[in-house]
Each structure stands twice: as structure tokens, then as C-alpha cells.
Amino acid sequence: MRARLAERLGTDQVNVKGKSPEGLGALGQGSGIAAQAVATIDSL
């Protein structure tokens, strides 16, 4: 995922993080699914 994002953005400075809901609510109990994405892109 990191390599493909870096290639598409034309940079090598890409960071990807993942986190689980750790037992909280429907997501943590395995009866739901969610996805979130946040991007900060700055031209130097």
C-alpha cells in the first residue's frame, strides 16, 4: 500500500498506519466494518 501510494504521488515520503477498535462497540466485537482515510499533502 505504501509503495503504490508513493508511486502515484511521485514521492517516497508516505506513511500508513492501522488501528483496531480494540473491543469497542460493534466494530470491536466483529459485527461491523469501517474505513477512514486522512491525507495531508504539501508541495515543497
PDB file of C-alpha atoms in Angstrom:
ATOM      1  CA  MET A   1       0.000   0.000   0.000  1.00  0.00           C
ATOM      2  CA  ARG A   2       2.785   2.407   0.938  1.00  0.00           C
ATOM      3  CA  ALA A   3       4.727   1.697  -2.267  1.00  0.00           C
ATOM      4  CA  ARG A   4       1.694   2.195  -4.505  1.00  0.00           C
ATOM      5  CA  LEU A   5       0.726   5.459  -2.820  1.00  0.00           C
ATOM      6  CA  ALA A   6       4.298   6.736  -3.083  1.00  0.00           C
ATOM      7  CA  GLU A   7       4.437   5.832  -6.768  1.00  0.00           C
ATOM      8  CA  ARG A   8       1.111   7.517  -7.559  1.00  0.00           C
ATOM      9  CA  LEU A   9       2.050  10.658  -5.606  1.00  0.00           C
ATOM     10  CA  GLY A  10       5.586  10.783  -7.005  1.00  0.00           C
ATOM     11  CA  THR A  11       7.282  10.786  -3.588  1.00  0.00           C
ATOM     12  CA  ASP A  12       8.989   8.402  -1.198  1.00  0.00           C
ATOM     13  CA  GLN A  13       7.638  10.122   1.931  1.00  0.00           C
ATOM     14  CA  VAL A  14       4.474   8.125   2.636  1.00  0.00           C
ATOM     15  CA  ASN A  15       3.320   6.763   5.988  1.00  0.00           C
ATOM     16  CA  VAL A  16       0.460   4.308   6.513  1.00  0.00           C
ATOM     17  CA  LYS A  17      -0.900   3.430   9.963  1.00  0.00           C
ATOM     18  CA  GLY A  18      -3.567   0.990  11.086  1.00  0.00           C
ATOM     19  CA  LYS A  19      -5.514   0.680  14.328  1.00  0.00           C
ATOM     20  CA  SER A  20      -8.203  -1.662  15.597  1.00  0.00           C
ATOM     21  CA  PRO A  21     -11.216  -0.587  17.686  1.00  0.00           C
ATOM     22  CA  GLU A  22      -9.952  -2.923  20.471  1.00  0.00           C
ATOM     23  CA  GLY A  23     -13.291  -4.388  21.568  1.00  0.00           C
ATOM     24  CA  LEU A  24     -15.241  -1.116  21.439  1.00  0.00           C
ATOM     25  CA  GLY A  25     -18.769  -1.215  20.029  1.00  0.00           C
ATOM     26  CA  ALA A  26     -19.964  -3.237  17.043  1.00  0.00           C
ATOM     27  CA  LEU A  27     -16.644  -2.811  15.223  1.00  0.00           C
ATOM     28  CA  GLY A  28     -14.567  -4.216  18.053  1.00  0.00           C
ATOM     29  CA  GLN A  29     -16.969  -7.120  18.531  1.00  0.00           C
ATOM     30  CA  GLY A  30     -16.613  -8.144  14.881  1.00  0.00           C
ATOM     31  CA  SER A  31     -20.185  -7.336  13.811  1.00  0.00           C
ATOM     32  CA  GLY A  32     -19.351  -4.193  11.822  1.00  0.00           C
ATOM     33  CA  ILE A  33     -16.766  -2.774   9.421  1.00  0.00           C
ATOM     34  CA  ALA A  34     -15.417   0.736   8.812  1.00  0.00           C
ATOM     35  CA  ALA A  35     -12.682   2.562   6.905  1.00  0.00           C
ATOM     36  CA  GLN A  36     -11.208   6.030   7.348  1.00  0.00           C
ATOM     37  CA  ALA A  37      -8.595   7.935   5.373  1.00  0.00           C
ATOM     38  CA  VAL A  38      -6.802  11.190   6.146  1.00  0.00           C
ATOM     39  CA  ALA A  39      -4.285  12.828   3.820  1.00  0.00           C
ATOM     40  CA  THR A  40      -2.046  15.837   4.262  1.00  0.00           C
ATOM     41  CA  ILE A  41      -0.291  16.771   1.033  1.00  0.00           C
ATOM     42  CA  ASP A  42       2.124  19.693   0.866  1.00  0.00           C
ATOM     43  CA  SER A  43       4.134  20.896  -2.103  1.00  0.00           C
ATOM     44  CA  LEU A  44       7.710  21.872  -1.298  1.00  0.00           C
TER      45      LEU A  44
END
